[in-house]
Backbone as JSON, one array per atom type, in Angstrom:
{
  "sequence": "MRIIALVLGFQSYKLFPIDISYLLWLVGGTNQISAFES",
  "N": [[0.84, -1.2, 0.0], [1.9, 1.24, 0.84], [3.87, 1.53, -1.06], [2.41, 1.97, -3.39], [1.27, 4.43, -2.75], [3.58, 5.98, -2.68], [4.4, 5.84, -5.36], [2.21, 7.06, -6.66], [2.41, 9.57, -5.51], [4.88, 10.38, -6.53], [4.34, 10.53, -9.27], [2.37, 12.52, -9.22], [3.94, 14.61, -8.43], [5.3, 15.22, -10.72], [3.28, 15.99, -12.42], [1.75, 17.97, -11.17], [2.02, 21.16, -9.39], [4.57, 21.56, -6.82], [3.6, 22.11, -4.21], [0.85, 21.31, -4.22], [1.09, 18.62, -5.01], [2.63, 17.64, -2.94], [0.93, 17.93, -0.75], [-1.13, 16.21, -1.55], [0.31, 13.83, -1.61], [1.02, 13.62, 1.07], [-1.51, 13.41, 2.36], [-2.64, 11.16, 1.0], [-0.59, 9.24, 1.44], [-0.57, 9.12, 4.25], [-3.16, 8.17, 4.77], [-3.06, 5.67, 3.48], [-1.03, 4.39, 4.95], [-2.17, 4.42, 7.51], [-4.42, 2.8, 7.1], [-3.13, 0.46, 6.39], [-1.65, -0.13, 8.7], [-3.69, -0.48, 10.61]],
  "CA": [[0.0, 0.0, 0.0], [2.77, 2.41, 0.92], [4.58, 1.65, -2.34], [1.47, 2.6, -4.32], [1.18, 5.84, -2.36], [4.82, 6.63, -3.11], [4.37, 5.96, -6.82], [1.23, 8.09, -7.0], [2.99, 10.85, -5.09], [5.96, 10.73, -7.45], [3.7, 10.94, -10.52], [1.72, 13.8, -8.97], [5.01, 15.6, -8.34], [5.67, 15.6, -12.08], [2.12, 16.55, -13.11], [1.21, 19.13, -10.47], [2.98, 21.95, -8.61], [5.12, 20.86, -5.67], [2.74, 22.28, -3.04], [-0.34, 20.46, -4.35], [1.49, 17.22, -5.03], [3.11, 17.28, -1.6], [-0.26, 17.77, 0.09], [-1.8, 14.98, -1.97], [1.15, 12.71, -1.18], [0.9, 13.53, 2.53], [-2.84, 12.89, 2.69], [-2.75, 9.8, 0.48], [0.36, 8.38, 2.13], [-1.02, 8.94, 5.63], [-4.34, 7.31, 4.74], [-2.64, 4.32, 3.12], [-0.28, 3.83, 6.07], [-3.12, 4.19, 8.59], [-5.23, 1.64, 6.74], [-2.26, -0.71, 6.41], [-1.3, -0.41, 10.09], [-4.86, -0.96, 11.34]],
  "C": [[0.88, 1.25, 0.0], [3.52, 2.63, -0.39], [3.69, 2.35, -3.37], [1.37, 4.09, -4.03], [2.41, 6.6, -2.82], [4.83, 6.85, -4.61], [3.41, 7.06, -7.25], [1.77, 9.47, -6.65], [4.06, 11.31, -6.05], [5.38, 11.21, -8.78], [3.04, 12.3, -10.35], [2.75, 14.92, -8.93], [5.39, 16.09, -9.73], [4.52, 16.32, -12.78], [1.63, 17.85, -12.48], [2.32, 19.92, -9.77], [3.39, 21.22, -7.34], [4.17, 20.94, -4.47], [1.56, 21.32, -3.09], [0.04, 18.99, -4.28], [1.94, 16.76, -3.65], [1.94, 17.06, -0.66], [-0.97, 16.47, -0.25], [-1.02, 13.76, -1.49], [1.03, 12.5, 0.32], [-0.43, 12.9, 2.91], [-2.97, 11.43, 2.25], [-1.84, 8.84, 1.23], [-0.08, 8.09, 3.55], [-2.21, 7.99, 5.68], [-3.96, 5.87, 4.45], [-1.93, 3.66, 4.3], [-1.23, 3.5, 7.22], [-3.95, 2.94, 8.32], [-4.39, 0.37, 6.83], [-1.93, -1.11, 7.85], [-2.48, -1.03, 10.83], [-5.52, -2.09, 10.56]]
}
């Protein structure tokens, strides 16, 4: 799950501005990790 979040975040970094992509990566990554942990 975390790998998918990292890949999506990396792609978003190339497609969108750094601020937006970073926020999306943070939110998505946190949600994926939380779901994976629990």
